[in-house]
mmCIF file of C-alpha atoms (C1' of nucleotides) in Angstrom:
data_model
loop_
_atom_site.group_PDB
_atom_site.id
_atom_site.type_symbol
_atom_site.label_atom_id
_atom_site.label_comp_id
_atom_site.label_asym_id
_atom_site.label_seq_id
_atom_site.Cartn_x
_atom_site.Cartn_y
_atom_site.Cartn_z
ATOM 1 C CA MET H 406 -19.027 -12.561 -153.479
ATOM 2 C CA MET H 407 -17.290 -12.999 -150.288
ATOM 3 C CA GLU H 408 -19.414 -10.152 -148.612
ATOM 4 C CA ARG H 409 -22.258 -11.714 -150.167
ATOM 5 C CA ALA H 410 -21.638 -14.725 -148.097
ATOM 6 C CA GLU H 411 -22.021 -13.085 -144.979
ATOM 7 C CA ASP H 412 -25.272 -12.602 -145.628
ATOM 8 C CA LEU H 413 -25.655 -16.357 -146.381
ATOM 9 C CA GLY H 414 -25.587 -17.509 -143.107
ATOM 10 C CA LEU H 415 -28.568 -14.943 -142.076
ATOM 11 C CA SER H 416 -30.809 -15.460 -144.808
ATOM 12 C CA LEU H 417 -31.736 -18.276 -146.709
ATOM 13 C CA SER H 418 -33.555 -16.249 -149.205
ATOM 14 C CA LEU H 419 -30.473 -14.984 -150.335
ATOM 15 C CA SER H 420 -29.130 -18.387 -151.392
ATOM 16 C CA SER H 421 -26.617 -18.226 -154.268
ATOM 17 C CA SER H 422 -28.028 -20.378 -157.349
ATOM 18 C CA LEU H 423 -30.180 -18.658 -159.773
ATOM 19 C CA ALA H 424 -32.618 -21.528 -159.761
ATOM 20 C CA ALA H 425 -32.732 -22.258 -155.961
ATOM 21 C CA PRO H 426 -33.686 -18.915 -155.013
ATOM 22 C CA ARG H 427 -36.200 -18.620 -157.618
ATOM 23 C CA THR H 428 -37.691 -22.165 -156.446
ATOM 24 C CA HIS H 429 -37.387 -21.026 -152.909
ATOM 25 C CA HIS H 430 -38.845 -17.695 -153.448
ATOM 26 C CA VAL H 431 -41.761 -19.548 -155.300
ATOM 27 C CA SER H 432 -42.272 -21.762 -152.308
ATOM 28 C CA ALA H 433 -42.030 -18.661 -150.177
ATOM 29 C CA MET H 434 -44.627 -16.959 -152.010
ATOM 30 C CA LEU H 435 -46.945 -19.653 -151.911
ATOM 31 C CA LEU H 436 -46.798 -19.774 -148.373
ATOM 32 C CA ARG H 437 -47.000 -16.199 -148.009
ATOM 33 C CA SER H 438 -49.377 -14.947 -150.487
ATOM 34 C CA PRO H 439 -53.193 -15.611 -149.925
ATOM 35 C CA GLU H 440 -54.428 -15.161 -153.423
ATOM 36 C CA LYS H 441 -51.594 -17.512 -155.181
ATOM 37 C CA ARG H 442 -51.699 -19.847 -152.367
ATOM 38 C CA PHE H 443 -55.433 -20.334 -152.987
ATOM 39 C CA LEU H 444 -54.650 -20.685 -156.723
ATOM 40 C CA GLU H 445 -52.024 -23.648 -156.206
ATOM 41 C CA MET H 446 -51.994 -24.838 -152.590
ATOM 42 C CA PRO H 447 -55.617 -24.105 -151.421
ATOM 43 C CA LEU H 448 -55.320 -26.212 -148.117
ATOM 44 C CA LEU H 449 -52.581 -23.939 -146.418
ATOM 45 C CA PRO H 450 -53.834 -21.438 -144.074
ATOM 46 C CA ALA H 451 -55.271 -18.373 -145.766
ATOM 47 C CA LYS H 452 -53.299 -15.874 -143.179
ATOM 48 C CA ARG H 453 -49.654 -15.284 -142.962
ATOM 49 C CA SER H 454 -49.983 -15.557 -139.162
ATOM 50 C CA GLU H 455 -51.681 -18.891 -139.490
ATOM 51 C CA VAL H 456 -48.783 -20.280 -140.949
ATOM 52 C CA THR H 457 -47.029 -22.944 -138.869
ATOM 53 C CA ALA H 458 -43.335 -23.036 -137.355
ATOM 54 C CA GLU H 459 -42.533 -25.574 -139.640
ATOM 55 C CA GLU H 460 -43.661 -23.634 -142.627
ATOM 56 C CA GLY H 461 -41.787 -20.658 -141.339
ATOM 57 C CA LEU H 462 -38.581 -22.646 -141.790
ATOM 58 C CA LEU H 463 -39.338 -23.347 -145.446
ATOM 59 C CA ARG H 464 -40.274 -19.781 -145.563
ATOM 60 C CA GLY H 465 -36.879 -18.305 -145.078
ATOM 61 C CA GLY H 466 -35.643 -19.676 -141.981
ATOM 62 C CA SER H 467 -33.775 -16.301 -140.889
ATOM 63 C CA ASP H 468 -36.511 -15.295 -138.901
ATOM 64 C CA GLU H 469 -35.840 -17.916 -136.167
ATOM 65 C CA GLU H 470 -32.371 -16.682 -135.488
ATOM 66 C CA ASP H 471 -33.317 -12.937 -134.738
ATOM 67 C CA GLY H 472 -36.413 -14.156 -132.583
ATOM 68 C CA SER H 473 -38.747 -12.143 -135.024
ATOM 69 C CA CYS H 474 -40.522 -15.373 -135.414
ATOM 70 C CA GLY H 475 -43.257 -16.284 -133.040
ATOM 71 C CA ILE H 476 -43.742 -19.679 -131.264
ATOM 72 C CA ASP H 477 -46.830 -20.219 -134.325
ATOM 73 C CA GLY H 478 -44.257 -19.245 -136.864
ATOM 74 C CA SER H 479 -46.068 -15.968 -137.235
ATOM 75 C CA ARG H 480 -43.481 -13.312 -137.968
ATOM 76 C CA LYS H 481 -43.738 -10.018 -135.494
ATOM 77 C CA LYS H 482 -43.127 -6.813 -137.309
ATOM 78 C CA LEU H 483 -40.101 -5.309 -135.978
ATOM 79 C CA ARG H 484 -40.217 -1.948 -135.137
ATOM 80 C CA LEU H 485 -36.889 0.023 -135.505
ATOM 81 C CA SER H 486 -35.840 2.019 -132.348
ATOM 82 C CA LYS H 487 -35.740 6.006 -132.956
ATOM 83 C CA ASP H 488 -31.666 5.614 -132.544
ATOM 84 C CA GLN H 489 -31.758 2.949 -135.356
ATOM 85 C CA SER H 490 -33.583 4.915 -137.270
ATOM 86 C CA ALA H 491 -31.599 8.056 -136.808
ATOM 87 C CA VAL H 492 -28.259 6.301 -137.886
ATOM 88 C CA LEU H 493 -29.889 4.622 -140.989
ATOM 89 C CA GLU H 494 -30.858 8.468 -141.618
ATOM 90 C CA ASP H 495 -27.897 9.509 -141.241
ATOM 91 C CA SER H 496 -26.255 6.926 -143.303
ATOM 92 C CA PHE H 497 -28.790 7.456 -146.109
ATOM 93 C CA ARG H 498 -28.218 10.938 -146.610
ATOM 94 C CA GLU H 499 -24.564 10.017 -146.503
ATOM 95 C CA HIS H 500 -25.123 7.612 -149.454
ATOM 96 C CA PRO H 501 -28.652 6.351 -150.592
ATOM 97 C CA THR H 502 -27.066 2.850 -151.817
ATOM 98 C CA LEU H 503 -24.686 0.688 -149.739
ATOM 99 C CA ASN H 504 -21.838 -1.267 -150.768
ATOM 100 C CA PRO H 505 -21.838 -4.677 -149.107
ATOM 101 C CA ARG H 506 -19.047 -3.668 -146.484
ATOM 102 C CA GLN H 507 -20.963 -0.729 -145.657
ATOM 103 C CA LYS H 508 -24.415 -2.668 -145.080
ATOM 104 C CA ALA H 509 -22.436 -5.049 -142.768
ATOM 105 C CA ALA H 510 -20.847 -2.500 -140.757
ATOM 106 C CA LEU H 511 -24.297 -0.783 -140.070
ATOM 107 C CA ALA H 512 -26.082 -3.972 -139.492
ATOM 108 C CA GLN H 513 -23.331 -4.861 -137.118
ATOM 109 C CA GLN H 514 -23.562 -1.632 -135.405
ATOM 110 C CA LEU H 515 -27.146 -1.634 -135.486
ATOM 111 C CA GLY H 516 -27.568 -5.241 -134.318
ATOM 112 C CA LEU H 517 -29.723 -5.796 -137.103
ATOM 113 C CA ARG H 518 -29.248 -8.043 -140.220
ATOM 114 C CA PRO H 519 -27.600 -7.115 -143.319
ATOM 115 C CA ARG H 520 -30.671 -7.913 -145.292
ATOM 116 C CA GLN H 521 -32.779 -5.897 -142.947
ATOM 117 C CA VAL H 522 -30.682 -2.828 -143.541
ATOM 118 C CA GLU H 523 -30.812 -3.415 -147.012
ATOM 119 C CA VAL H 524 -34.388 -3.526 -146.907
ATOM 120 C CA TRP H 525 -34.824 -0.594 -144.968
ATOM 121 C CA PHE H 526 -32.703 1.245 -147.681
ATOM 122 C CA GLN H 527 -34.491 0.024 -150.476
ATOM 123 C CA ASN H 528 -37.793 1.130 -148.877
ATOM 124 C CA ARG H 529 -36.188 4.489 -148.095
ATOM 125 C CA ARG H 530 -35.403 5.418 -151.851
ATOM 126 C CA ALA H 531 -38.554 4.119 -152.624
ATOM 127 C CA ARG H 532 -40.090 6.605 -150.090
ATOM 128 C CA THR H 533 -37.692 9.342 -151.200
ATOM 129 C CA LYS H 534 -38.977 8.828 -154.864
ATOM 130 C CA LEU H 535 -42.555 8.886 -153.873
ATOM 131 C CA LYS H 536 -42.150 12.283 -152.062
ATOM 132 C CA GLN H 537 -40.045 13.627 -154.950
ATOM 133 C CA THR H 538 -42.570 12.433 -157.335
ATOM 134 C CA GLU H 539 -45.245 14.354 -155.459
ATOM 135 C CA VAL H 540 -43.022 17.443 -155.444
ATOM 136 C CA ASP H 541 -42.577 17.119 -159.233
ATOM 137 C CA CYS H 542 -46.462 16.877 -159.803
ATOM 138 C CA GLU H 543 -47.122 19.739 -157.769
ATOM 139 C CA PHE H 544 -44.471 21.920 -159.332
ATOM 140 C CA LEU H 545 -45.759 20.793 -162.646
ATOM 141 C CA LYS H 546 -49.233 21.886 -161.767
ATOM 142 C CA ARG H 547 -48.096 25.189 -160.961
ATOM 143 C CA CYS H 548 -46.180 25.481 -163.952
ATOM 144 C CA CYS H 549 -49.462 24.444 -165.885
ATOM 145 C CA GLU H 550 -51.421 27.127 -164.167
ATOM 146 C CA THR H 551 -48.981 29.848 -164.844
ATOM 147 C CA LEU H 552 -48.774 28.969 -168.458
ATOM 148 C CA THR H 553 -52.606 29.156 -168.729
ATOM 149 C CA GLU H 554 -52.668 32.254 -167.258
ATOM 150 C CA GLU H 555 -49.861 33.861 -169.461
ATOM 151 C CA ASN H 556 -51.883 32.365 -172.293
ATOM 152 C CA ARG H 557 -55.249 34.078 -171.052
ATOM 153 C CA ARG H 558 -53.057 37.464 -170.532
ATOM 154 C CA LEU H 559 -51.779 36.928 -174.172
ATOM 155 C CA GLN H 560 -54.962 36.049 -175.660
ATOM 156 C CA LYS H 561 -56.551 39.202 -174.183
ATOM 157 C CA GLU H 562 -53.777 41.262 -175.260
ATOM 158 C CA VAL H 563 -54.500 39.977 -178.814
ATOM 159 C CA GLN H 564 -58.085 40.870 -178.649
ATOM 160 C CA GLU H 565 -57.165 44.332 -177.707
ATOM 161 C CA LEU H 566 -55.144 44.974 -180.648
ATOM 162 C CA ARG H 567 -57.504 43.754 -182.877
ATOM 163 C CA ALA H 568 -59.805 45.961 -181.442
ATOM 164 C CA LEU H 569 -57.649 48.581 -181.971
ATOM 165 C CA LYS H 570 -57.029 48.001 -185.369
ATOM 166 C CA LEU H 571 -61.022 47.961 -186.187
ATOM 167 C CA VAL H 572 -61.490 51.353 -184.002
ATOM 168 C CA SER H 573 -58.488 53.486 -185.287
ATOM 169 C CA PRO H 574 -57.056 51.807 -188.079
ATOM 170 C CA HIS H 575 -54.468 54.605 -188.823
ATOM 171 C CA LEU H 576 -53.200 54.611 -185.167
ATOM 172 C CA TYR H 577 -52.728 50.869 -185.748
ATOM 173 C CA MET H 578 -50.714 51.423 -188.666
ATOM 174 C CA HIS H 579 -48.008 53.453 -186.711
ATOM 175 C CA MET H 580 -47.446 50.640 -184.594
ATOM 176 C CA SER H 581 -46.406 47.795 -186.585
ATOM 177 C CA PRO H 582 -48.434 44.735 -185.776
ATOM 178 C CA PRO H 583 -46.719 41.856 -183.624
ATOM 179 C CA THR H 584 -45.499 39.343 -186.347
ATOM 180 C CA THR H 585 -45.090 36.425 -184.597
ATOM 181 C CA LEU H 586 -45.340 35.051 -180.750
ATOM 182 C CA THR H 587 -42.299 33.001 -180.581
ATOM 183 C CA MET H 588 -41.850 30.565 -177.752
ATOM 184 C CA CYS H 589 -38.463 30.594 -176.212
ATOM 185 C CA PRO H 590 -35.850 28.664 -178.536
ATOM 186 C CA SER H 591 -34.909 26.555 -175.899
ATOM 187 C CA CYS H 592 -37.952 24.092 -176.383
ATOM 188 C CA GLU H 593 -35.566 23.297 -179.331
ATOM 189 C CA ARG H 594 -32.493 23.171 -177.492
ATOM 190 C CA VAL H 595 -31.153 26.626 -178.496
ATOM 191 C CA SER H 596 -30.978 28.339 -174.927
ATOM 192 C CA SER H 597 -27.609 29.045 -173.759
ATOM 193 C CA SER H 598 -28.291 28.304 -170.220
ATOM 194 C CA GLY H 599 -30.649 25.289 -169.683
ATOM 195 C CA ALA H 600 -30.961 23.621 -173.147
ATOM 196 C CA ASN H 601 -29.340 20.440 -172.253
ATOM 197 C CA SER H 602 -30.918 19.821 -169.073
ATOM 198 C CA THR H 603 -34.759 19.160 -169.455
ATOM 199 C CA GLY H 604 -33.696 15.818 -171.603
ATOM 200 C CA ALA H 605 -30.480 14.879 -170.040
ATOM 201 C CA ALA H 606 -32.257 14.920 -166.271
ATOM 202 C CA ALA H 607 -35.260 13.681 -167.421
ATOM 203 C CA SER H 608 -34.787 10.248 -165.624
ATOM 204 C CA SER H 609 -34.796 9.931 -161.754
ATOM 205 C CA ASP H 610 -33.629 6.835 -161.887
ATOM 206 C CA ARG H 611 -29.821 6.846 -161.256
ATOM 207 C CA ARG H 612 -28.319 3.619 -159.942
ATOM 208 C CA ALA H 613 -24.812 4.143 -159.898
ATOM 209 C CA GLY H 614 -24.571 7.800 -158.722
ATOM 210 C CA GLY H 615 -27.113 7.249 -156.163
ATOM 211 C CA ALA H 616 -27.994 10.582 -156.050
ATOM 212 C CA ILE H 617 -31.780 11.034 -157.173
ATOM 213 C CA ILE H 618 -32.015 13.579 -159.522
ATOM 214 C CA SER H 619 -35.678 15.500 -159.714
ATOM 215 C CA THR H 620 -37.498 15.685 -162.941
ATOM 216 C CA ALA H 621 -39.123 18.783 -161.634
ATOM 217 C CA ALA H 622 -35.691 20.599 -161.240
ATOM 218 C CA ALA H 623 -34.826 19.395 -164.715
ATOM 219 C CA ALA H 624 -38.203 20.585 -165.924
ATOM 220 C CA ALA H 625 -37.868 23.682 -164.082
ATOM 221 C CA GLU H 626 -34.758 24.974 -165.903
ATOM 222 C CA GLY H 627 -36.754 24.166 -169.072
ATOM 223 C CA ALA H 628 -39.745 25.663 -168.270
ATOM 224 C CA ALA H 629 -38.501 28.789 -166.859
ATOM 225 C CA ILE H 630 -37.103 29.341 -169.937
ATOM 226 C CA CYS H 631 -39.611 28.165 -172.265
ATOM 227 C CA HIS H 632 -42.905 28.943 -171.191
ATOM 228 C CA ARG H 633 -42.354 32.723 -171.606
ATOM 229 C CA PRO H 634 -42.521 34.029 -174.598
ATOM 230 C CA ILE H 635 -39.582 36.161 -175.913
ATOM 231 C CA ALA H 636 -41.624 38.934 -177.162
ATOM 232 C CA VAL H 637 -44.764 40.460 -178.978
ATOM 233 C CA ARG H 638 -42.688 42.689 -180.535
ATOM 234 C CA PRO H 639 -43.956 45.033 -183.423
ATOM 235 C CA GLN H 640 -41.203 44.614 -186.382
ATOM 236 C CA GLN H 641 -40.386 47.320 -187.910
ATOM 237 C CA SER H 642 -41.023 47.526 -191.640
ATOM 238 C "C1'" DA Q 1127 -12.756 -12.265 -177.991
ATOM 239 C "C1'" DG Q 1128 -17.286 -13.405 -177.973
ATOM 240 C "C1'" DT Q 1129 -21.123 -15.983 -176.044
ATOM 241 C "C1'" DT Q 1130 -23.538 -18.272 -172.163
ATOM 242 C "C1'" DT Q 1131 -24.003 -18.698 -167.225
ATOM 243 C "C1'" DT Q 1132 -24.252 -17.211 -162.450
ATOM 244 C "C1'" DT Q 1133 -24.455 -13.670 -159.346
ATOM 245 C "C1'" DC Q 1134 -25.479 -9.655 -157.129
ATOM 246 C "C1'" DT Q 1135 -28.175 -5.606 -156.664
ATOM 247 C "C1'" DG Q 1136 -31.438 -2.513 -157.863
ATOM 248 C "C1'" DT Q 1137 -36.550 -1.003 -158.449
ATOM 249 C "C1'" DC Q 1138 -41.320 -1.812 -158.544
ATOM 250 C "C1'" DG Q 1139 -45.509 -3.596 -156.797
ATOM 251 C "C1'" DT Q 1140 -47.595 -5.952 -153.022
ATOM 252 C "C1'" DT Q 1141 -48.848 -7.864 -148.483
ATOM 253 C "C1'" DA Q 1142 -49.378 -7.577 -143.891
ATOM 254 C "C1'" DC Q 1143 -48.322 -5.845 -139.362
ATOM 255 C "C1'" DC Q 1144 -48.460 -1.973 -136.262
ATOM 256 C "C1'" DT Q 1145 -50.055 2.429 -134.526
ATOM 257 C "C1'" DC Q 1146 -53.300 5.798 -133.926
ATOM 258 C "C1'" DA Q 1147 -57.632 8.442 -134.530
ATOM 259 C "C1'" DG L 147 -63.485 -2.914 -128.214
ATOM 260 C "C1'" DG L 148 -64.067 -2.469 -133.334
ATOM 261 C "C1'" DT L 149 -62.400 -0.258 -137.650
ATOM 262 C "C1'" DG L 150 -60.054 2.309 -141.188
ATOM 263 C "C1'" DA L 151 -56.496 4.856 -142.555
ATOM 264 C "C1'" DG L 152 -51.694 5.767 -143.093
ATOM 265 C "C1'" DG L 153 -46.575 4.068 -142.130
ATOM 266 C "C1'" DT L 154 -43.500 0.892 -142.697
ATOM 267 C "C1'" DA L 155 -40.854 -3.995 -142.736
ATOM 268 C "C1'" DA L 156 -40.606 -7.376 -145.544
ATOM 269 C "C1'" DC L 157 -41.313 -10.014 -149.678
ATOM 270 C "C1'" DG L 158 -41.382 -12.004 -154.691
ATOM 271 C "C1'" DA L 159 -40.576 -10.762 -159.286
ATOM 272 C "C1'" DC L 160 -38.042 -9.209 -162.632
ATOM 273 C "C1'" DA L 161 -34.331 -6.350 -165.174
ATOM 274 C "C1'" DG L 162 -29.559 -5.074 -165.817
ATOM 275 C "C1'" DA L 163 -24.717 -5.014 -165.127
ATOM 276 C "C1'" DA L 164 -20.605 -7.533 -163.743
ATOM 277 C "C1'" DA L 165 -18.055 -11.678 -163.226
ATOM 278 C "C1'" DA L 166 -16.985 -16.405 -164.015
ATOM 279 C "C1'" DA L 167 -17.084 -20.221 -167.012
#
DNA sequence: AGTTTTTCTGTCGTTACCTCA
DNA sequence: GGTGAGGTAACGACAGAAAAA
C-alpha cells in the first residue's frame, strides 16, 4: 500500500480506487485504440501519434514527466540501453517477479519509472513462457514421432509372429504367445519414479514461486516411462 | 466470524513504435 | 525511399489473493 504510493505520483494509470482506474482506463483506451475509438468517439484522431498533447495528458500524464511524450503528444517508444537490459536480465534471472521494494530500487538504479520496470518484467515473463511453450511443443512433437515409430515397430513384430504361427505352428507352440502388450502402469500413476509428476506439474502458471515449471519437463518424466511398453513377454503356461 | 469492498499484482491479448533486411 | 516482418514497450481487461471496512 505504502509502496504502491511511490508509483502513484509517477503514473496516473495506477490510481487507487477501483472505479477510478477503470474509468480512466476506459478513457485511455478510447483515446488509444483506433477500433474502440471509432465505435464511441469517431471524431478523435485515428492514430495514436495524432493524439494531441492535451489528450496525452488525459491518457496517463506520466509520459510527460520522463520526456517520453513528443510535443504533439505522441509517445516516443523507449528503447532500453544494453546496460539497462543487462541489469534487468540479471535481476530477472535472480527472481522473475519483483516485490514493490525491489521494483523501486531497480527503477531508481536504472533511472526508469517503477511502472516501466514492472512492464518489462511482465513482458519478460511472457516471452519466457512463450519460449517455453515452443520448447514444450517441440519436445512433444518428438515424443509423438518416437511413439509412432515404436508403434510401427511393434505392429511389424506382431505381423511377423502371426506369420510364424501360420508357417510353423509347432514351432510357434513352443514359444508361448504374447498375452498382453502392457503400457507402463505409470499412466495409471503406479510408477515409482515419476508417477506424480505429470499431473502435479501440468500447469506452468506458478505465481507465488515465480519459477516457471516446464510442462514438457513434466511430460518428459511421464512420457519416458509410459510410452515404452514394458514387455511383449511370452507367458509360461 | 463471515461478508463485502478495495487494493494490488499477475496473466493475457493487443497495439503501436522501432529497427532491419 | 517504401515495405513487411519481427522484437518489444506499453496498455487495457480481467482474475484472484490479500487487506481493510
